[in-house]
XYZ file of C-alpha atoms in Angstrom:
653
model
C 159.189 69.679 88.260
C 158.754 72.151 91.112
C 155.104 71.162 91.548
C 155.984 67.445 91.563
C 158.749 68.102 94.091
C 156.330 69.982 96.346
C 153.744 67.206 96.132
C 156.346 64.501 96.818
C 157.608 66.413 99.864
C 154.022 66.667 101.106
C 153.462 62.911 100.726
C 156.736 62.137 102.531
C 155.834 64.520 105.353
C 152.464 62.769 105.698
C 154.193 59.388 105.809
C 156.491 60.604 108.573
C 153.497 61.929 110.508
C 151.976 58.440 110.286
C 155.248 56.918 111.488
C 155.417 59.436 114.328
C 151.875 58.580 115.422
C 152.268 54.794 115.215
C 155.661 54.776 116.934
C 154.395 57.107 119.654
C 151.309 54.962 120.268
C 153.395 51.785 120.494
C 155.787 53.414 122.942
C 152.865 54.407 125.157
C 151.341 50.927 124.954
C 154.576 49.013 125.454
C 157.923 50.400 126.526
C 159.861 50.273 123.221
C 163.128 52.269 123.470
C 163.956 51.668 119.797
C 160.636 53.103 118.648
C 160.921 55.936 121.140
C 164.138 57.028 119.442
C 162.241 57.378 116.140
C 159.627 59.881 117.276
C 161.714 63.031 117.690
C 163.666 62.676 114.385
C 160.423 61.906 112.534
C 158.878 65.130 113.842
C 161.907 67.217 112.849
C 162.194 65.790 109.303
C 158.436 66.062 108.837
C 158.633 69.787 109.618
C 161.490 70.266 107.131
C 159.598 68.443 104.370
C 156.406 70.420 104.934
C 158.417 73.662 104.812
C 160.039 72.554 101.529
C 156.614 71.796 100.095
C 155.333 75.257 100.988
C 158.520 76.863 99.621
C 157.870 75.039 96.341
C 154.374 76.517 96.188
C 155.725 80.043 96.767
C 158.264 79.497 93.978
C 155.469 78.437 91.604
C 153.652 81.701 92.363
C 156.840 83.751 91.984
C 157.416 82.224 88.540
C 153.666 82.427 87.717
C 153.647 78.824 86.532
C 150.265 78.779 84.799
C 150.352 75.007 84.314
C 149.460 74.733 88.035
C 145.720 75.179 88.571
C 146.097 77.068 91.849
C 148.505 79.605 90.299
C 146.327 80.099 87.232
C 143.261 80.754 89.391
C 144.961 83.082 91.880
C 147.753 84.967 90.111
C 148.579 87.012 87.032
C 151.829 87.847 85.247
C 151.315 91.605 85.703
C 150.683 91.462 89.432
C 153.340 93.090 91.717
C 155.772 90.543 93.163
C 154.695 90.969 96.805
C 151.127 90.025 95.839
C 152.334 87.126 93.696
C 153.979 85.740 96.832
C 150.934 86.530 98.978
C 148.842 84.667 96.404
C 150.413 81.449 97.697
C 148.309 81.711 100.869
C 145.476 83.941 99.609
C 143.345 80.945 98.628
C 141.928 77.764 100.095
C 144.600 75.203 99.163
C 147.595 77.454 99.831
C 146.290 78.610 103.195
C 145.723 75.019 104.293
C 149.262 74.097 103.198
C 150.489 77.039 105.270
C 148.448 75.649 108.191
C 150.060 72.210 107.866
C 153.527 73.721 107.480
C 153.239 75.761 110.670
C 151.838 72.769 112.541
C 154.650 70.495 111.361
C 157.354 73.052 112.107
C 155.888 73.500 115.589
C 156.112 69.748 116.170
C 159.693 69.727 114.900
C 160.656 72.600 117.206
C 159.100 70.840 120.195
C 161.097 67.727 119.369
C 164.310 69.737 119.033
C 164.246 72.063 122.011
C 161.770 70.825 124.613
C 163.548 68.894 127.376
C 161.507 69.665 130.483
C 158.738 67.118 130.037
C 159.124 63.481 131.114
C 160.032 61.422 128.055
C 156.733 59.510 127.936
C 154.737 62.746 128.094
C 156.902 64.179 125.327
C 156.317 61.108 123.146
C 152.573 61.315 123.824
C 152.589 65.031 122.931
C 154.379 64.444 119.627
C 152.040 61.540 118.826
C 149.045 63.798 119.453
C 150.578 66.480 117.207
C 151.033 63.862 114.474
C 147.427 62.700 114.957
C 146.181 66.252 114.314
C 148.596 66.776 111.436
C 147.615 63.574 109.645
C 144.039 64.742 109.199
C 145.191 67.930 107.523
C 147.668 66.065 105.311
C 144.795 63.828 104.184
C 142.666 66.911 103.598
C 145.327 68.398 101.312
C 146.302 65.237 99.450
C 142.789 63.888 98.820
C 140.607 66.982 98.718
C 142.641 70.177 98.183
C 145.838 69.392 96.299
C 147.691 72.720 95.851
C 149.997 71.239 93.176
C 147.332 69.928 90.786
C 148.312 70.503 87.146
C 146.197 72.209 84.487
C 146.300 70.753 80.978
C 146.721 72.656 78.788
C 148.328 75.458 80.769
C 146.326 78.680 81.021
C 147.458 81.501 78.692
C 147.053 83.991 81.533
C 146.103 83.882 85.193
C 142.814 85.090 86.640
C 144.529 87.213 89.278
C 144.040 87.581 93.004
C 140.971 89.103 94.654
C 141.756 92.874 94.613
C 140.774 93.184 98.270
C 143.649 90.814 99.042
C 146.100 92.916 97.015
C 147.021 94.992 100.000
C 150.181 94.910 102.056
C 148.140 94.323 105.202
C 146.618 91.150 103.796
C 150.029 89.975 102.575
C 151.121 89.583 106.219
C 147.887 89.281 108.181
C 146.993 85.623 107.299
C 150.415 84.144 108.174
C 150.393 86.017 111.473
C 146.910 84.806 112.327
C 147.743 81.255 111.279
C 150.762 81.208 113.577
C 148.305 81.893 116.371
C 145.637 79.438 115.230
C 148.008 76.584 114.623
C 150.172 77.419 117.605
C 147.210 76.442 119.746
C 147.442 72.935 118.295
C 150.590 72.648 120.412
C 148.592 73.458 123.555
C 146.074 70.815 122.474
C 148.816 68.222 121.985
C 150.404 69.092 125.335
C 147.019 68.679 127.030
C 146.363 65.324 125.358
C 149.901 64.125 126.134
C 149.550 65.074 129.810
C 146.163 63.353 130.038
C 147.532 60.166 128.484
C 150.386 59.961 130.971
C 148.568 61.688 133.877
C 151.536 64.062 134.258
C 149.735 67.367 134.887
C 152.394 69.148 136.910
C 153.851 72.649 137.283
C 156.721 71.493 135.058
C 154.181 70.579 132.390
C 152.657 74.083 132.640
C 156.105 75.714 132.391
C 156.812 73.674 129.264
C 153.456 74.512 127.656
C 153.325 78.196 128.622
C 155.871 79.626 126.121
C 154.062 77.893 123.241
C 150.704 79.229 124.338
C 152.219 82.661 124.866
C 153.766 82.623 121.381
C 150.450 81.629 119.778
C 148.618 84.263 121.821
C 151.066 87.006 120.703
C 150.576 86.151 117.034
C 146.800 85.943 117.480
C 146.798 89.361 119.152
C 148.868 90.947 116.399
C 146.887 89.141 113.684
C 143.528 90.307 115.047
C 144.844 93.854 115.470
C 146.225 93.920 111.914
C 143.037 92.382 110.496
C 140.899 94.956 112.262
C 143.001 97.828 110.872
C 142.950 96.285 107.379
C 139.139 96.044 107.425
C 138.987 99.628 108.685
C 141.016 101.249 105.909
C 140.501 98.807 103.033
C 136.782 98.043 103.056
C 135.845 101.743 103.092
C 133.044 101.553 105.648
C 134.872 103.349 108.424
C 134.347 100.630 111.051
C 136.982 98.559 112.836
C 134.841 95.691 114.190
C 131.446 94.441 113.012
C 131.075 91.135 114.893
C 131.373 89.499 111.498
C 131.496 85.650 111.701
C 135.077 85.613 110.426
C 136.103 88.278 112.936
C 134.454 86.186 115.656
C 136.306 83.123 114.360
C 139.599 84.756 115.334
C 138.310 86.309 118.556
C 137.040 83.033 120.060
C 140.425 81.242 120.142
C 142.010 84.460 121.448
C 139.581 84.544 124.379
C 140.229 80.879 125.148
C 144.006 81.338 124.783
C 143.937 84.338 127.137
C 142.158 82.256 129.778
C 144.559 79.347 129.166
C 147.586 81.601 129.509
C 146.514 82.834 132.935
C 145.450 79.367 134.061
C 148.800 77.883 132.994
C 150.564 80.617 134.978
C 148.659 79.611 138.119
C 149.505 75.947 137.534
C 153.171 76.754 136.912
C 153.515 79.036 139.925
C 151.160 77.454 142.481
C 150.359 73.931 141.264
C 146.618 74.662 141.061
C 143.877 74.579 138.374
C 145.199 71.373 136.828
C 142.029 70.015 135.200
C 140.877 73.510 134.241
C 144.163 74.167 132.411
C 143.854 70.907 130.501
C 140.268 71.703 129.531
C 141.242 75.169 128.274
C 144.021 73.616 126.180
C 141.398 71.513 124.420
C 138.887 74.371 124.130
C 141.415 76.843 122.686
C 142.287 74.596 119.743
C 138.626 73.635 119.371
C 137.849 77.306 118.767
C 140.571 77.421 116.086
C 138.984 74.417 114.391
C 135.470 75.869 114.619
C 136.756 79.134 113.183
C 138.433 77.325 110.304
C 135.240 75.417 109.580
C 133.137 78.593 109.591
C 135.551 80.437 107.297
C 136.143 77.610 104.834
C 132.722 75.981 104.632
C 130.789 78.974 103.278
C 128.113 78.123 105.804
C 128.060 81.741 106.982
C 128.165 84.880 104.869
C 131.054 87.240 105.515
C 132.945 89.988 103.724
C 136.147 88.201 104.805
C 135.294 84.709 103.513
C 137.375 84.557 100.351
C 137.922 80.830 99.993
C 134.777 78.867 100.734
C 133.672 75.414 99.639
C 130.793 73.558 101.351
C 132.119 70.119 100.299
C 135.565 70.692 101.694
C 134.002 72.395 104.697
C 132.388 69.036 105.481
C 135.875 67.484 105.551
C 136.977 70.054 108.122
C 133.800 69.421 110.119
C 134.660 65.711 110.209
C 138.171 66.554 111.458
C 136.705 68.875 114.072
C 134.377 66.153 115.369
C 137.206 63.610 115.379
C 139.761 65.773 117.207
C 137.536 67.523 119.662
C 135.355 64.485 120.296
C 138.412 62.336 120.980
C 139.986 64.922 123.273
C 136.793 65.509 125.251
C 136.253 61.762 125.596
C 139.798 61.379 126.889
C 139.248 64.281 129.256
C 136.046 62.686 130.543
C 137.867 59.400 131.169
C 141.011 60.846 132.743
C 139.982 64.132 134.388
C 138.974 62.291 137.570
C 142.491 60.901 137.876
C 144.103 64.338 137.697
C 144.732 65.581 141.208
C 143.040 68.825 142.176
C 146.244 70.623 143.103
C 146.940 73.240 145.760
C 144.092 75.230 147.311
C 143.986 79.022 147.563
C 141.864 81.746 149.096
C 139.220 83.560 147.040
C 140.959 86.812 147.972
C 144.253 86.082 146.271
C 145.838 86.570 142.882
C 144.777 83.045 141.928
C 141.215 83.919 142.908
C 141.263 87.035 140.710
C 142.635 84.990 137.805
C 139.881 82.415 138.252
C 137.214 85.146 138.158
C 138.732 86.545 134.966
C 138.904 83.029 133.526
C 135.203 82.554 134.193
C 134.393 85.958 132.642
C 136.498 85.205 129.557
C 134.781 81.821 129.199
C 131.362 83.475 129.494
C 132.239 86.021 126.789
C 133.524 83.171 124.637
C 130.189 81.364 125.050
C 128.291 84.549 124.162
C 130.299 85.045 120.973
C 129.979 81.370 120.035
C 126.195 81.363 120.525
C 125.769 84.621 118.607
C 127.894 83.323 115.725
C 126.131 79.950 115.445
C 122.568 81.101 116.193
C 121.797 82.104 112.560
C 122.696 78.527 111.524
C 120.204 77.065 113.971
C 117.366 79.339 112.892
C 118.133 78.740 109.218
C 117.467 75.029 109.792
C 113.878 76.114 110.532
C 113.741 78.418 107.441
C 114.085 81.517 109.591
C 116.812 83.929 108.538
C 118.209 86.177 111.245
C 121.387 88.175 111.615
C 123.147 88.710 114.934
C 125.260 91.836 115.293
C 126.285 94.650 117.643
C 122.829 95.053 119.310
C 123.340 91.553 120.772
C 127.115 91.275 121.174
C 127.888 94.689 122.687
C 125.515 94.785 125.695
C 125.545 91.045 126.458
C 129.324 90.668 126.389
C 129.628 93.911 128.404
C 127.791 92.175 131.277
C 130.945 90.104 131.815
C 133.584 92.340 130.248
C 133.075 95.324 132.531
C 133.227 93.316 135.823
C 136.261 91.525 134.414
C 138.003 94.878 134.026
C 137.267 95.697 137.665
C 138.880 92.447 138.779
C 141.778 93.045 136.383
C 142.396 96.362 138.118
C 142.612 94.742 141.573
C 144.077 91.295 140.814
C 147.736 92.288 140.148
C 147.810 94.083 143.521
C 146.969 90.907 145.447
C 149.427 88.343 146.770
C 149.551 84.703 145.736
C 147.645 82.058 147.738
C 146.063 84.307 150.427
C 145.539 88.033 150.907
C 142.995 90.562 152.165
C 141.365 93.543 150.508
C 142.276 95.590 153.564
C 145.965 95.413 152.636
C 145.310 97.013 149.235
C 142.384 99.235 150.234
C 144.305 102.497 149.623
C 145.120 101.517 146.048
C 141.570 100.268 145.423
C 140.064 103.501 146.780
C 142.431 105.587 144.642
C 141.470 103.698 141.473
C 137.757 103.945 142.349
C 137.968 107.711 142.978
C 139.741 108.304 139.660
C 137.143 106.201 137.814
C 134.252 108.070 139.459
C 135.812 111.470 138.680
C 136.194 110.539 135.004
C 132.672 109.142 134.948
C 131.193 112.302 136.454
C 133.288 114.652 134.310
C 132.337 112.992 131.035
C 128.697 112.564 132.058
C 128.248 116.253 132.940
C 129.978 117.553 129.802
C 128.660 115.208 127.110
C 125.565 113.237 126.186
C 127.120 109.921 125.160
C 125.675 106.423 125.683
C 126.075 104.341 128.831
C 128.538 101.764 127.452
C 131.006 104.334 126.020
C 130.726 106.307 129.273
C 131.583 103.261 131.380
C 134.300 102.305 128.912
C 136.033 105.685 129.238
C 135.920 105.604 133.042
C 137.140 102.011 133.278
C 139.916 102.548 130.750
C 141.423 105.291 132.915
C 140.971 103.149 136.041
C 142.625 100.108 134.433
C 145.503 102.274 133.128
C 146.169 103.569 136.640
C 145.841 100.119 138.200
C 148.192 98.648 135.572
C 151.149 100.729 136.732
C 150.451 100.479 140.486
C 152.333 97.129 140.805
C 155.496 99.085 139.849
C 155.186 101.385 142.872
C 158.025 101.027 145.378
C 159.928 98.441 143.329
C 163.389 98.599 141.780
C 162.430 98.988 138.123
C 165.847 97.912 136.815
C 165.603 94.556 138.634
C 161.973 93.935 137.855
C 161.434 90.621 135.977
C 160.496 90.960 132.311
C 157.356 88.917 132.974
C 156.101 91.676 135.294
C 156.878 94.332 132.671
C 154.981 92.186 130.185
C 151.928 92.076 132.468
C 152.052 95.857 132.956
C 152.319 96.581 129.221
C 149.577 94.080 128.316
C 147.135 95.471 130.905
C 148.023 99.035 129.917
C 147.383 98.054 126.294
C 143.896 96.860 127.243
C 143.224 100.252 128.832
C 144.530 102.132 125.772
C 142.497 99.993 123.349
C 139.359 100.346 125.483
C 139.826 104.127 125.582
C 140.108 104.199 121.768
C 137.013 102.029 121.318
C 134.944 104.102 123.732
C 136.074 107.468 122.327
C 135.457 106.377 118.739
C 132.027 105.050 119.652
C 131.081 108.197 121.591
C 132.519 111.080 119.588
C 132.729 110.065 115.881
C 131.379 112.630 113.403
C 130.251 111.597 109.913
C 129.390 113.665 106.828
C 128.013 112.235 103.562
C 127.768 114.877 100.817
C 127.472 115.332 97.041
C 130.276 117.852 96.493
C 131.481 119.796 93.460
C 135.171 120.707 92.949
C 136.004 123.827 94.969
C 133.401 123.119 97.668
C 134.392 122.979 101.364
C 132.884 120.508 103.832
C 133.142 120.652 107.638
C 133.321 117.510 109.760
C 134.196 117.866 113.438
C 137.174 120.239 113.795
C 138.221 119.682 110.143
C 137.568 121.798 107.043
C 137.946 119.727 103.875
C 138.168 121.403 100.451
C 137.276 119.179 97.498
C 139.844 120.304 94.862
C 139.377 118.019 91.866
C 139.285 114.446 90.511
C 142.166 113.069 88.401
C 142.822 109.765 86.587
C 145.798 107.719 87.833
C 147.168 104.250 87.021
C 148.901 101.479 88.965
C 150.610 98.209 87.939
C 147.335 96.311 87.414
C 144.647 98.937 87.950
C 143.408 102.381 86.937
C 141.652 104.794 89.268
C 139.873 108.098 89.695
C 141.611 109.959 92.506
C 139.996 112.722 94.522
C 142.287 115.577 95.579
C 141.309 117.018 98.985
C 142.884 119.720 101.156
C 142.098 119.242 104.852
C 142.964 121.592 107.717
C 142.481 120.911 111.453
C 141.048 123.844 113.467
C 142.312 126.412 110.935
C 145.831 124.958 110.793
C 148.017 124.156 107.797
C 146.238 122.284 104.984
C 147.255 118.678 104.264
C 146.506 116.669 101.116
C 144.305 113.563 100.910
C 143.811 111.308 97.875
C 140.981 108.758 98.140
C 140.621 106.570 95.046
C 137.988 104.579 93.228
C 140.001 101.768 91.564
C 139.177 99.490 88.641
C 141.130 96.210 88.491
C 141.112 94.393 85.162
C 142.044 90.852 86.244
C 139.731 89.951 87.838
C 137.450 92.852 86.941
C 136.442 94.541 90.169
C 135.969 98.039 91.566
C 137.300 98.965 95.012
C 137.309 102.111 97.144
C 140.680 103.093 98.582
C 140.187 105.334 101.582
C 142.527 108.201 102.492
C 143.545 108.835 106.106
C 145.062 111.782 107.970
C 146.379 110.767 111.381
C 146.862 112.951 114.460
C 147.592 111.901 118.042
C 143.928 112.501 118.901
C 142.235 110.823 115.944
C 141.961 110.236 112.236
C 140.195 111.966 109.369
C 138.836 109.295 107.010
C 137.764 110.075 103.423
C 136.141 107.889 100.753
C 135.428 108.952 97.156
C 132.177 107.602 95.696
C 130.616 107.801 92.229
C 130.011 110.865 90.076
C 126.363 111.959 89.996
C 124.493 114.590 87.978
C 125.686 118.194 87.858
C 129.400 117.363 88.130
C 129.023 116.420 91.770
C 130.818 113.537 93.496
C 129.773 111.414 96.436
C 132.148 112.113 99.293
C 132.045 110.434 102.716
C 134.058 111.898 105.583
C 134.529 110.742 109.189
C 136.338 112.401 112.083
C 137.168 109.552 114.461
C 138.656 110.782 117.784
C 141.370 108.535 119.284
C 140.505 105.656 116.938
C 144.191 104.912 116.345
C 144.524 104.101 120.057
C 142.549 100.908 119.424
C 145.369 99.415 117.377
C 148.082 101.057 119.468
C 146.561 99.241 122.458
C 146.494 95.974 120.503
C 150.186 96.311 119.691
C 150.960 97.109 123.335
C 149.137 93.944 124.409
C 151.193 91.919 121.933
C 154.409 93.655 123.055
C 153.564 92.843 126.679
C 153.205 89.199 125.675
C 156.556 89.369 123.891
C 158.286 90.751 126.998
C 156.712 88.016 129.115
C 157.810 85.359 126.611
C 161.414 86.599 126.591
C 161.385 86.741 130.393
C 160.037 83.187 130.687
C 162.545 81.809 128.195
C 165.470 83.545 129.907
C 164.301 82.267 133.304
C 163.975 78.724 131.937
C 167.459 78.883 130.416
C 168.894 80.105 133.722
C 167.067 77.350 135.621
C 168.305 74.727 133.175
C 171.881 76.033 133.382
C 171.730 75.955 137.189
C 170.423 72.381 137.188
C 173.228 71.326 134.842
C 175.865 72.963 137.080
C 174.460 71.214 140.140
C 174.436 67.881 138.304
C 178.059 68.366 137.208
C 179.162 69.181 140.774
C 177.410 66.087 142.101
C 179.054 63.902 139.477
C 182.438 65.429 140.287
C 181.914 64.902 144.001
C 180.841 61.302 143.401
C 183.910 60.652 141.220
C 186.226 62.158 143.845
C 184.576 60.064 146.560
C 184.956 56.913 144.477
C 188.611 57.725 143.750
C 189.294 58.281 147.445
């Protein structure tokens, strides 16, 4: 009965979404207070029902109910419990139910806690959220039912893709989905504001925490996904411009631009239409990414759940949502006032330049991702990878970093470079010194060289806004900006160092042989059989010492899973502050020799450390914004109470 309960909850949630949409539309068309009172409760109950439906699916996986088709195709009785649970979202139907659940819960939370928007704008926002949600409910109920029964029940499950049986992939998809779907809230806010023409600083303050929350989860999800691909796929790389990687990067770029644009609107009442447009674009990128991942239209090592037929359904939703929003924007954008003006030399001006650069990089990634589709229509197969993405995106990324270094030093509305010339000269001198020092002592490529110099410059510029200020009284939002910008510098340093200084050694080694890679000496001791809960493996035993220091053990494995049957390579890593040693065990070849691949990757761990710092900076900013909003709301309530008291006293007198 658990499956039937889950399906019934899903149908009821869909019905409430329909009620929410119809009631919201009627309220906007005619002022209907009775219907208006229905919208918020409908959104809250819808979120609860969707969450119950997803909880039912998790329970089916926990119990390994093999009478449910989805469980039989994606689980196994002998699988560890954490991967049984992860199996609930490690497939097409479950991941889409997770998508709908997050979207519905977001709508319910908006209905419960958001009180800053005018009531009509709030109703329009919730109606737009229901409009988006209804399409996905229809997708699940008519095309991808996660609770479909199997008759007779399977005697045993097929298991989960072994690449997904990793703790990183147990948490990475939910994190990324929180970011993807969180941007649906920005989309709904934008549509709601367009419908009521209420694009105000208060609107931006209401939307900003939701965008910030989605952006934090996207940042952490991309960082975690990059590290998972690095250690799990066994190829030693952390980013390949794979279509699925690009699918997560595009909404992040749009969300980053939206976040800064919303801050300008909230603080200075400017960039109104631009903020609305970015709200639409950010969710559009989430939809395009979902279509690319689910349709199977592009080949990717990450595309685990693809179906061209159901991909067409998502494409129809994409056209419906984005087409409707862009049409509305075209009709209403002219009625949205321009907002306050500002000087080019101001913090707003710097943010606009970075917005333009981020949008250009987004366009470059989008074109590079879709270009193979266009050529394939003419029977020409091409692949687009790092030779295109790296230099072309650098044309905008590097200037953007220069502006990022100067922008936080500028004042709002109007400023002059002369006021900050000492800081700018200091940052430029440091960058040039690093550039010259690295150039004279190494023979690395131009892009890594520029990356190293700019990373140091951005790191220095990131902490300059703290100079001369009382650090204990500094707003959390400022600390968040400093940490996020510093994280960009740290990640850029890691990327540049890894690209410039990585050493690789591919050998056919016999037990007892020693291999040198960079500063490491690695002794290949032996190969032993080991077993796990649902796999067996051959495990290489390595002793590695750094610059003649104490030897440390490494144990790369070649695993064989038996349900489904698949072989995987499990890399072994030794981490130091200045890099990682990466080892992969290959197959046995003639003469008792084994394929062994070793990398020394200087400062590679700084890439993900920087990603976490960026996310932490966003978290600090979010907490700061929420605390400020609560204080502002409390102050407004106190003022209102005093006015009521004064009015009562005056009436009594």
